[in-house]
Amino acid sequence: MKRFSISFVLLFLIPLLASCEKQVYIVYFGGHNVEKALHEIQDIHHSYLLSVKATEDEARASLLYSYKHSINGFAALLTPEEASKLSELEEVIAVSRSDPKKYSLHTTRSWEFIGLAEGEGDEKHLRRGGELWSKARYGKDVIVGLLDSGVWPESKSFSDEGMGPVPKSWKGICQTGVAFNSSHCNRKLIGARYYLKGYETNIGPLNATEDYQSARDKDGHGTHTASTVGGRWVPNTSAIGGFARGTASGGAPLVRLAIYKVCWAIPGQEKAGGNTCFEEDMLAAIDDAIADGVDVLSISIGTTKPYPFINDGIAIGALHASKKNIVVACSAGNSGPAPSTLSNLAPWMITVGASSLDREFVSPVVLGNHLKIEGQTVTEFKLENKLYPLAYAADVVNPGISNDVVGQCLPGSLSPAKVKGKIILCMRGNGTRVGKGLEVQRAGGAGFIIGNSQANGAELSVDPHLLPATAVSYNDAVRIMNYINSTENPTARIIPAKTVLHTKPAPFMAAFTSRGPNPIDPNILKPDITAPGLNILAAWSEGDPPTKLSLDHRIAKYNILSGTSMSCPHVAAAAALLKAIHPTWSSAAIRSALMTTAGLTNNMGLPLSDESGNLATPFAYGSGHFCPTKAADPGLVYDAAYTDYLLYFCSIGSINNVDPTFKCPAVPPPAINLNYPSLAVSKLNGTVTVKRTVTNVGHRKSVYFFTSRPPLGFSIKASPSILIFNHVGQKKSFTITVKARGDRTASKVADKDEYAFGWYSWTDGPHIVKSPMAVSLA
Ligand SMILES: *[C@@H]1O[C@H](CO)[C@@H](O)[C@H](O)[C@H]1NC(C)=O
Ligand SMILES: *[C@@H]1O[C@H](CO)[C@@H](O)[C@H](O)[C@H]1NC(C)=O
Ligand SMILES: *[C@@H]1O[C@H](CO)[C@@H](O)[C@H](O)[C@H]1NC(C)=O
Ligand SMILES: *[C@@H]1O[C@H](CO)[C@@H](O)[C@H](O)[C@H]1NC(C)=O
Ligand SMILES: *[C@@H]1O[C@H](CO)[C@@H](O)[C@H](O)[C@H]1NC(C)=O
Ligand SMILES: *[C@@H]1O[C@H](CO)[C@@H](O)[C@H](O)[C@H]1NC(C)=O
């Protein structure tokens, strides 16, 4: 009997173990197969699988995707042994395991999001954009693809009223799925597809109550980013609570949108807690987007830790997109303010950081001692105009709550007997912001004050809480605590919020925006640029409440979110407008135009700062705050082609993982010579000379002069320092020599990881072509 039961157990264990060991691998082949039809490529990929699988059926079942345009390769379910067998084949250049926890959408620290709607939209944008918009004809023949959580097609932001026929270059489809069919696409939303094979292979079948098995957005994020790029002009829209009433509009209101849904709900988890996007699904989406004919890709997705380019599906997909001159804009990440926290670092993408708008939702707290403290919120719920008893969450917890939960209003932590009828001060840290409100509500609190943690500093992210609330800075939270400690019966009042425009200073860098230096290649300065990403209003999914909490039953057509997810589509929209004005420009030229014309001052005429007023650096903002109007006429551009990126791979030593047929020169140009519109020099020992080439895209005849502000303790010299152009399209090369003036004391660079910053520019008078630089010492 005993023996029987053991073998019985084993019988079940073996197949289970075998299937556990199987993982999704992405198999890359060298060279390209563009001349072959998709079914021929599939046959080839199938034959490779057959060489490691037992049967024809097993080989067929294990294939998730055949890639044709992004890479030549496929994604398949393999055991480690099968993967290693494949990797030994000569034609196979790389086999990489897709890491299921690698990617997610870049809303502020996915567990810390926000929401609301507005009508004011980017009014400032609308006014400033005027001339540029008409020149670009609002982007009308440009196609922008988004990799995201799908779209809510009924939103007014996606109306195609008055739009002309779909551009002839478009080859994509409107894929039918749950609550989505061809009638949901129109002349604005020209394409929609979804990618689920990687998700279902790794996680299991999609739960139909948690997400739509189609391009329809159950999250809100994808609707938000798509409308930020290309939403129509929708007058008199407003948030829940009526905040920010006015006209909502995307950055390029007549651009065509193609939706590629690649991010999905995580089973059994509140949507507020995040979502997941699989590498093999994203690669399939980029593959289709290239074939469909998109001009610009907006990808607000990234990794939480850096991966080498060859192990990052977004980077590899974007590389092949750049070959087709598709501009790829990506979010920099929301892991700031710590250094070296960036994602999406490849030099063929535009890496976008996040900064504020000049708008606040002012809702002060008045304490019982008459002290008035600044706060912000977009909650629609209001307290009466009277003083309420006030308590710090840590003082009103249930017995036995462990230390790290104290003060943070985590689920189940508060004691209803001690909280009832009071305003509660809750600190940020763990848990979602809206979830803290829910906990105060559960315990019977009248309202709550959400205090920043020290890392959040003075940056206030607003939320459409389910109860009266306001958000305060870290210093103010400490002041409130001091008051609570100083008196027997602390009390407070929260004044209802109102929208205030033209606040100063603006923009400032968001605390959450990920910072440089570049953890993958310190020769490339990242991020590239910054754009609005704090408290941004855009369209929302009616399949998800504005707080993303399951207990919230409200429907919001517009919502406010924060994150580099929100800034990335602003830059994608600007790229689309440039593409409309300059259809022949390369993706590198468009990036260069955006970068070299970016602004370095705020609306007080002072240098860009962070949320607490400290001077910000290019490691937060790259070249500066984007300025699409100036970018349309940059004067000169730093151009680069696909071959330049291959030479770059020769230099960093991984060309064989990208294209083994490419013949690297015996001495490839150093990575630092990639023709980039910014300059990073890491561990300088003495002197370095860097080469750059500019192309004249301005006046036929022009003379440009070099000027610079070297980093403290360094000198920089250009040779030649005058560039004379006789025709448009003319290229001129120059070198820049950076020299350390002395030791660390001279540069005030204290140690190896510390950088000094400066800039250089070429100017002919009307144009200033500016590049930031960062230097560290050996
Ligand atoms: C698409 O779905 C809608 C319902 O959402 C339905 O009314 C319509 O008939 C469908 N159209 C097609 C072409 O299937
Ligand atoms: C699907 O999700 C719902 C809501 O989260 C949950 O109640 C249900 O149990 C899930 N179904 C399955 C099969 O997991
Ligand atoms: C805007 O909408 C609000 C509420 O829907 C309405 O009360 C108001 O009259 C509208 N304003 C304009 C100018 O149409
Ligand atoms: C969050 O929770 C983790 C695990 O309980 C703890 O280690 C960490 O210190 C907490 N962070 C904050 C900011 O409270
Ligand atoms: C308030 O008092 C408590 C002890 O009662 C102490 O732990 C806490 O640090 C004090 N907070 C401030 C800001 O002084
Ligand atoms: C800098 O270069 C000099 C001369 O080539 C060499 O002797 C020295 O060790 C280098 N210093 C560092 C810190 O690499």
Coordinates of C-alpha atoms in Angstrom, one line a residue, residues 326-750:
I326 CA 9.6 55.4 -35.9
V327 CA 10.1 57.8 -33.0
V328 CA 9.8 55.9 -29.7
A329 CA 9.0 57.9 -26.5
C330 CA 9.3 56.1 -23.2
S331 CA 8.8 57.0 -19.5
A332 CA 11.9 57.4 -17.4
G333 CA 10.3 55.7 -14.4
N334 CA 8.9 56.8 -11.0
S335 CA 11.7 55.5 -8.7
G336 CA 13.1 58.9 -7.8
P337 CA 14.5 60.9 -6.1
A338 CA 17.3 58.4 -5.5
P339 CA 20.1 58.5 -8.1
S340 CA 20.6 55.9 -10.9
T341 CA 16.9 54.8 -10.8
L342 CA 16.1 55.2 -14.5
S343 CA 14.6 52.7 -16.9
N344 CA 14.3 52.9 -20.7
L345 CA 17.9 54.0 -21.2
A346 CA 18.6 53.1 -24.9
P347 CA 20.0 55.9 -27.0
W348 CA 17.5 55.3 -29.8
M349 CA 14.5 56.2 -27.5
I350 CA 13.4 59.5 -26.0
T351 CA 13.5 59.0 -22.2
V352 CA 11.0 61.3 -20.6
G353 CA 11.1 62.6 -17.0
A354 CA 8.2 64.3 -15.2
S355 CA 7.6 67.8 -13.8
S356 CA 4.7 69.9 -12.6
L357 CA 2.1 72.1 -14.3
D358 CA 1.3 75.6 -13.1
R359 CA -1.9 74.4 -11.5
E360 CA -2.8 73.5 -7.9
F361 CA -6.0 72.2 -6.2
V362 CA -5.7 74.3 -3.0
S363 CA -7.3 72.9 0.2
P364 CA -5.6 74.3 3.4
V365 CA -5.9 72.8 6.9
V366 CA -6.6 75.3 9.7
L367 CA -5.5 74.0 13.1
G368 CA -7.2 74.8 16.4
N369 CA -4.4 77.2 17.2
H370 CA -5.2 79.1 14.0
L371 CA -2.1 77.9 12.2
K372 CA -3.0 77.6 8.5
I373 CA -1.2 74.9 6.5
E374 CA -1.1 74.5 2.8
G375 CA -2.8 71.4 1.3
Q376 CA -4.1 70.1 -2.0
T377 CA -6.8 67.7 -3.0
V378 CA -9.4 66.9 -5.6
T379 CA -11.8 65.1 -3.4
E380 CA -15.5 66.0 -4.1
F381 CA -16.4 65.5 -0.4
K382 CA -16.4 68.5 2.0
L383 CA -16.4 68.9 5.8
E384 CA -18.6 71.4 7.5
N385 CA -17.1 74.8 8.2
K386 CA -16.2 73.9 11.9
L387 CA -13.4 72.5 13.9
Y388 CA -13.2 68.7 14.2
P389 CA -11.2 66.7 16.7
L390 CA -7.8 65.8 15.2
A391 CA -5.7 62.7 15.8
Y392 CA -2.4 61.2 14.5
A393 CA -3.1 57.7 13.2
A394 CA -0.4 56.2 15.3
D395 CA -2.3 57.3 18.4
V396 CA -5.6 55.7 17.4
V397 CA -4.6 52.2 16.2
N398 CA -6.1 48.9 17.2
P399 CA -4.2 47.1 19.9
G400 CA -1.3 45.0 18.6
I401 CA -0.6 46.8 15.4
S402 CA 3.1 46.3 14.5
N403 CA 5.4 49.3 14.3
D404 CA 5.8 49.7 10.5
V405 CA 2.0 50.0 10.1
V406 CA 1.8 52.8 12.7
G407 CA 0.8 56.1 11.4
Q408 CA 0.2 54.9 7.8
C409 CA -3.5 54.0 8.0
L410 CA -3.0 50.5 6.5
P411 CA -6.1 48.3 6.1
G412 CA -7.5 47.2 9.5
S413 CA -5.1 49.3 11.6
L414 CA -7.4 52.0 13.0
S415 CA -9.6 51.6 16.0
P416 CA -13.2 52.8 15.2
A417 CA -13.7 53.7 18.9
K418 CA -10.8 56.2 18.8
V419 CA -11.3 57.5 15.2
K420 CA -15.0 58.1 15.0
G421 CA -15.9 61.7 14.0
K422 CA -12.3 62.8 13.9
I423 CA -9.9 64.1 11.2
I424 CA -7.0 61.6 11.1
L425 CA -3.4 62.4 10.0
C426 CA -2.1 59.5 8.0
M427 CA 1.5 59.2 6.7
R428 CA 2.5 58.0 3.2
G429 CA 4.9 55.1 2.9
N430 CA 3.3 51.7 2.4
G431 CA -0.1 51.2 1.0
T432 CA -2.0 53.3 -1.6
R433 CA -3.0 56.9 -0.9
V434 CA -6.6 56.2 -1.7
G435 CA -6.5 53.0 0.4
K436 CA -5.5 55.1 3.5
G437 CA -8.7 57.2 3.0
L438 CA -10.7 54.0 2.8
E439 CA -9.3 52.9 6.1
V440 CA -10.2 56.2 7.8
Q441 CA -13.7 55.9 6.4
R442 CA -14.0 52.3 7.6
A443 CA -13.1 53.3 11.1
G444 CA -15.7 56.1 11.0
G445 CA -13.3 59.1 10.6
A446 CA -14.8 62.4 9.4
G447 CA -11.9 63.1 7.1
F448 CA -8.2 62.8 6.8
I449 CA -4.9 64.6 6.1
I450 CA -2.4 62.6 4.1
G451 CA 1.2 63.6 5.1
N452 CA 4.1 63.0 2.8
S453 CA 7.0 60.8 3.9
Q454 CA 10.4 62.4 3.9
A455 CA 11.2 61.0 0.5
N456 CA 8.0 62.6 -1.0
G457 CA 9.2 66.0 0.3
A458 CA 6.9 68.9 -0.7
E459 CA 5.4 67.4 -3.8
L460 CA 1.6 67.0 -3.4
S461 CA -0.1 64.3 -5.5
V462 CA -3.9 64.8 -5.4
D463 CA -6.6 62.1 -5.4
P464 CA -10.4 61.9 -5.7
H465 CA -10.7 60.4 -2.2
L466 CA -14.0 58.9 -1.1
L467 CA -14.1 61.2 1.9
P468 CA -13.1 64.8 2.8
A469 CA -9.3 65.0 2.7
T470 CA -6.2 67.0 1.9
A471 CA -2.6 66.3 1.2
V472 CA 0.3 68.1 3.0
S473 CA 4.1 68.2 2.6
Y474 CA 6.4 66.3 5.0
N475 CA 7.5 69.4 6.9
D476 CA 3.8 70.4 7.3
A477 CA 2.9 66.9 8.5
V478 CA 5.6 67.2 11.2
R479 CA 4.1 70.6 12.2
I480 CA 0.7 69.1 12.5
M481 CA 2.1 66.3 14.7
N482 CA 3.9 68.9 16.9
Y483 CA 0.6 70.7 17.3
I484 CA -1.2 67.4 18.2
N485 CA 1.5 66.7 20.8
S486 CA 1.3 70.2 22.2
T487 CA -2.3 70.3 23.2
E488 CA -4.9 68.3 25.1
N489 CA -7.7 68.5 22.6
P490 CA -6.3 69.0 19.1
T491 CA -8.8 70.2 16.5
A492 CA -8.7 71.1 12.8
R493 CA -10.7 72.2 9.8
I494 CA -10.2 71.3 6.1
I495 CA -11.1 74.1 3.7
P496 CA -12.7 72.7 0.5
A497 CA -10.4 72.7 -2.6
K498 CA -10.4 75.1 -5.4
T499 CA -8.5 75.0 -8.7
V500 CA -5.8 77.7 -8.9
L501 CA -4.0 78.3 -12.1
H502 CA -0.6 80.0 -12.9
T503 CA 1.0 78.9 -9.7
K504 CA 4.7 79.6 -9.2
P505 CA 7.2 78.2 -9.5
A506 CA 6.3 75.9 -12.4
P507 CA 7.4 73.7 -13.7
F508 CA 9.4 72.0 -10.9
M509 CA 10.7 68.4 -11.1
A510 CA 8.5 65.7 -9.5
A511 CA 10.1 64.0 -6.6
F512 CA 9.1 60.6 -8.0
T513 CA 10.8 61.1 -11.4
S514 CA 13.7 58.6 -11.8
R515 CA 17.1 60.1 -11.8
G516 CA 20.5 59.6 -13.6
P517 CA 23.2 58.7 -14.0
N518 CA 22.6 56.0 -16.6
P519 CA 23.0 52.7 -14.8
I520 CA 23.5 50.8 -18.1
D521 CA 25.9 53.0 -20.1
P522 CA 27.2 56.1 -18.3
N523 CA 28.3 57.5 -21.7
I524 CA 24.7 58.3 -22.5
L525 CA 23.1 61.1 -20.5
K526 CA 19.6 60.2 -19.5
P527 CA 16.8 61.1 -19.1
D528 CA 16.5 63.2 -22.3
I529 CA 13.8 65.6 -21.5
T530 CA 11.0 66.5 -19.0
A531 CA 7.3 67.1 -19.6
P532 CA 4.2 67.5 -17.4
G533 CA 3.6 64.4 -15.3
L534 CA 2.3 65.7 -11.9
N535 CA -1.5 65.8 -11.5
I536 CA -2.4 65.5 -15.2
L537 CA -6.0 65.4 -16.3
A538 CA -7.0 63.2 -19.2
A539 CA -9.8 60.8 -20.3
W540 CA -10.6 57.7 -18.2
S541 CA -12.1 54.3 -18.5
E542 CA -15.7 53.9 -17.4
G543 CA -14.8 50.3 -16.5
D544 CA -12.7 51.4 -13.5
P545 CA -13.6 54.0 -10.8
P546 CA -11.3 57.0 -10.5
T547 CA -9.6 55.7 -7.4
K548 CA -9.3 52.2 -8.9
L549 CA -10.7 50.8 -5.6
S550 CA -13.3 48.1 -5.9
L551 CA -15.3 49.8 -3.1
D552 CA -15.5 53.0 -5.2
H553 CA -18.6 52.8 -7.5
R554 CA -18.2 56.2 -9.1
I555 CA -17.7 56.6 -12.9
A556 CA -15.3 59.3 -14.1
K557 CA -14.9 60.3 -17.7
Y558 CA -11.8 62.2 -16.9
N559 CA -9.3 61.6 -14.2
I560 CA -6.0 63.0 -12.8
L561 CA -2.9 60.8 -12.6
S562 CA 0.7 61.4 -11.9
G563 CA 3.8 59.6 -13.3
T564 CA 6.3 59.6 -16.0
S565 CA 3.5 57.6 -17.7
M566 CA 1.8 60.9 -18.1
S567 CA 4.8 62.9 -19.3
C568 CA 5.8 60.4 -22.0
P569 CA 2.7 60.9 -24.1
H570 CA 3.2 64.7 -24.0
V571 CA 6.5 64.2 -25.7
A572 CA 5.0 61.6 -28.1
A573 CA 2.5 64.2 -29.1
A574 CA 5.2 66.8 -29.7
A575 CA 7.1 64.3 -31.8
A576 CA 3.9 63.7 -33.9
L577 CA 3.6 67.4 -34.5
L578 CA 7.2 67.6 -35.6
K579 CA 6.7 64.6 -37.8
A580 CA 3.8 66.3 -39.5
I581 CA 5.9 69.5 -40.1
H582 CA 9.1 67.6 -41.1
P583 CA 7.9 64.3 -42.6
T584 CA 11.4 63.4 -43.9
W585 CA 13.3 63.9 -40.6
S586 CA 14.7 60.8 -38.9
S587 CA 13.6 59.8 -35.5
A588 CA 17.0 60.9 -34.1
A589 CA 16.6 64.4 -35.7
I590 CA 13.1 64.7 -34.1
R591 CA 14.6 63.8 -30.7
S592 CA 17.5 66.2 -31.2
A593 CA 15.1 69.0 -32.1
L594 CA 13.0 68.4 -28.9
M595 CA 16.1 68.1 -26.7
T596 CA 18.2 71.1 -28.0
T597 CA 15.3 73.5 -27.7
A598 CA 14.1 72.4 -24.2
G599 CA 13.8 75.1 -21.5
L600 CA 15.9 75.4 -18.4
T601 CA 14.0 78.0 -16.5
N602 CA 10.6 78.1 -14.7
N603 CA 7.9 80.7 -14.9
M604 CA 9.8 82.9 -12.4
G605 CA 12.8 83.0 -14.8
L606 CA 14.8 80.9 -12.4
P607 CA 16.6 77.6 -13.1
L608 CA 14.5 74.5 -12.8
S609 CA 14.3 73.2 -9.2
D610 CA 12.9 70.2 -7.5
E611 CA 9.6 70.2 -5.5
S612 CA 11.4 71.5 -2.4
G613 CA 13.1 74.4 -4.2
N614 CA 16.6 72.7 -4.6
L615 CA 18.3 73.2 -7.9
A616 CA 17.6 70.3 -10.2
T617 CA 20.2 68.8 -12.6
P618 CA 20.2 67.2 -16.0
F619 CA 20.0 63.8 -14.2
A620 CA 16.4 64.8 -13.4
Y621 CA 15.4 66.9 -16.5
G622 CA 17.9 65.9 -19.2
S623 CA 18.0 68.7 -21.7
G624 CA 15.2 70.6 -19.9
H625 CA 11.4 71.1 -20.2
F626 CA 10.1 70.3 -23.7
C627 CA 9.0 73.3 -25.8
P628 CA 7.3 71.9 -29.0
T629 CA 7.0 75.4 -30.6
K630 CA 10.8 76.0 -30.6
A631 CA 11.5 72.4 -31.5
A632 CA 9.8 72.9 -34.9
D633 CA 12.7 75.1 -35.9
P634 CA 15.8 73.9 -34.1
G635 CA 18.4 75.3 -36.5
L636 CA 20.7 72.3 -36.3
V637 CA 20.1 68.6 -35.4
Y638 CA 22.3 65.8 -34.1
D639 CA 21.3 63.1 -36.5
A640 CA 21.9 59.3 -36.2
A641 CA 20.8 56.3 -38.2
Y642 CA 20.3 52.6 -37.4
T643 CA 23.9 51.9 -38.5
D644 CA 25.2 54.3 -35.9
Y645 CA 23.4 52.3 -33.3
L646 CA 25.0 49.1 -34.7
L647 CA 28.4 50.8 -34.4
Y648 CA 27.4 51.6 -30.8
F649 CA 26.7 47.9 -30.2
C650 CA 30.2 47.1 -31.6
S651 CA 31.6 49.5 -29.1
I652 CA 29.8 48.2 -26.1
G653 CA 30.6 44.6 -27.2
S654 CA 27.2 43.1 -27.8
I655 CA 26.8 43.4 -31.6
N656 CA 26.6 39.6 -31.8
N657 CA 23.4 39.7 -29.8
V658 CA 21.9 42.2 -32.2
D659 CA 23.1 41.5 -35.7
P660 CA 26.1 39.1 -36.2
T661 CA 26.1 39.9 -39.9
F662 CA 27.1 43.5 -39.3
K663 CA 30.9 44.0 -39.8
C664 CA 32.3 46.0 -37.0
P665 CA 35.3 48.1 -37.8
A666 CA 38.6 46.9 -36.3
V667 CA 38.4 49.8 -33.9
P668 CA 34.8 50.9 -33.5
P669 CA 34.1 54.5 -32.5
P670 CA 33.9 54.8 -28.7
A671 CA 30.4 54.8 -27.3
I672 CA 30.7 58.4 -26.2
N673 CA 31.0 59.4 -29.9
L674 CA 27.5 58.3 -30.7
N675 CA 26.0 61.4 -32.2
Y676 CA 23.9 62.3 -29.2
P677 CA 22.4 65.8 -28.4
S678 CA 23.9 65.6 -24.9
L679 CA 27.2 64.6 -23.3
A680 CA 28.0 62.4 -20.3
V681 CA 31.6 61.8 -19.4
S682 CA 32.1 59.3 -16.6
K683 CA 35.3 58.8 -14.6
L684 CA 37.4 61.4 -16.6
N685 CA 41.1 61.0 -16.1
G686 CA 42.7 64.2 -17.4
T687 CA 41.2 65.0 -20.9
V688 CA 38.7 63.5 -23.3
T689 CA 37.9 64.5 -26.8
V690 CA 34.4 63.7 -28.2
K691 CA 33.2 64.0 -31.8
R692 CA 29.8 65.3 -32.8
T693 CA 28.2 66.1 -36.2
V694 CA 25.4 68.6 -36.7
T695 CA 23.1 68.9 -39.7
N696 CA 21.7 72.3 -40.9
V697 CA 17.9 72.3 -40.9
G698 CA 17.5 76.0 -40.5
H699 CA 18.5 78.8 -42.9
R700 CA 20.4 78.0 -46.1
K701 CA 23.3 80.2 -45.2
S702 CA 24.2 80.5 -41.6
V703 CA 27.1 80.9 -39.2
Y704 CA 27.0 79.2 -35.8
F705 CA 29.2 80.1 -32.8
F706 CA 30.1 77.9 -29.9
T707 CA 29.4 79.0 -26.3
S708 CA 29.5 77.0 -23.2
R709 CA 29.2 76.9 -19.4
P710 CA 31.6 74.2 -18.4
P711 CA 31.0 72.2 -15.2
L712 CA 32.7 73.7 -12.2
G713 CA 36.4 72.6 -12.3
F714 CA 36.4 71.6 -15.9
S715 CA 37.2 73.4 -19.2
I716 CA 35.6 72.7 -22.5
K717 CA 36.7 73.6 -26.0
A718 CA 35.2 73.1 -29.4
S719 CA 37.2 72.7 -32.5
P720 CA 36.3 74.4 -34.8
S721 CA 34.3 76.9 -32.7
I722 CA 32.6 78.4 -35.7
L723 CA 30.5 76.4 -38.2
I724 CA 29.6 77.9 -41.5
F725 CA 26.7 76.4 -43.5
N726 CA 25.9 77.1 -47.2
H727 CA 22.9 74.9 -47.7
V728 CA 20.2 73.0 -45.8
G729 CA 21.1 69.4 -45.1
Q730 CA 24.8 70.3 -44.9
K731 CA 26.7 68.4 -42.1
K732 CA 29.6 69.8 -40.1
S733 CA 31.6 67.8 -37.6
F734 CA 33.4 69.2 -34.5
T735 CA 35.2 68.0 -31.4
I736 CA 34.7 68.9 -27.8
T737 CA 37.6 68.5 -25.5
V738 CA 36.7 68.3 -21.8
K739 CA 39.6 68.8 -19.4
A740 CA 39.7 68.5 -15.6
R741 CA 41.3 71.7 -14.2
G742 CA 42.7 70.0 -11.2
D743 CA 41.7 67.5 -8.6
R744 CA 38.4 66.9 -6.8
T745 CA 38.7 70.1 -4.8
A746 CA 38.7 72.2 -8.0
S747 CA 35.6 70.6 -9.4
K748 CA 33.9 70.2 -6.0
V749 CA 33.2 66.7 -7.1
A750 CA 33.6 64.8 -3.9

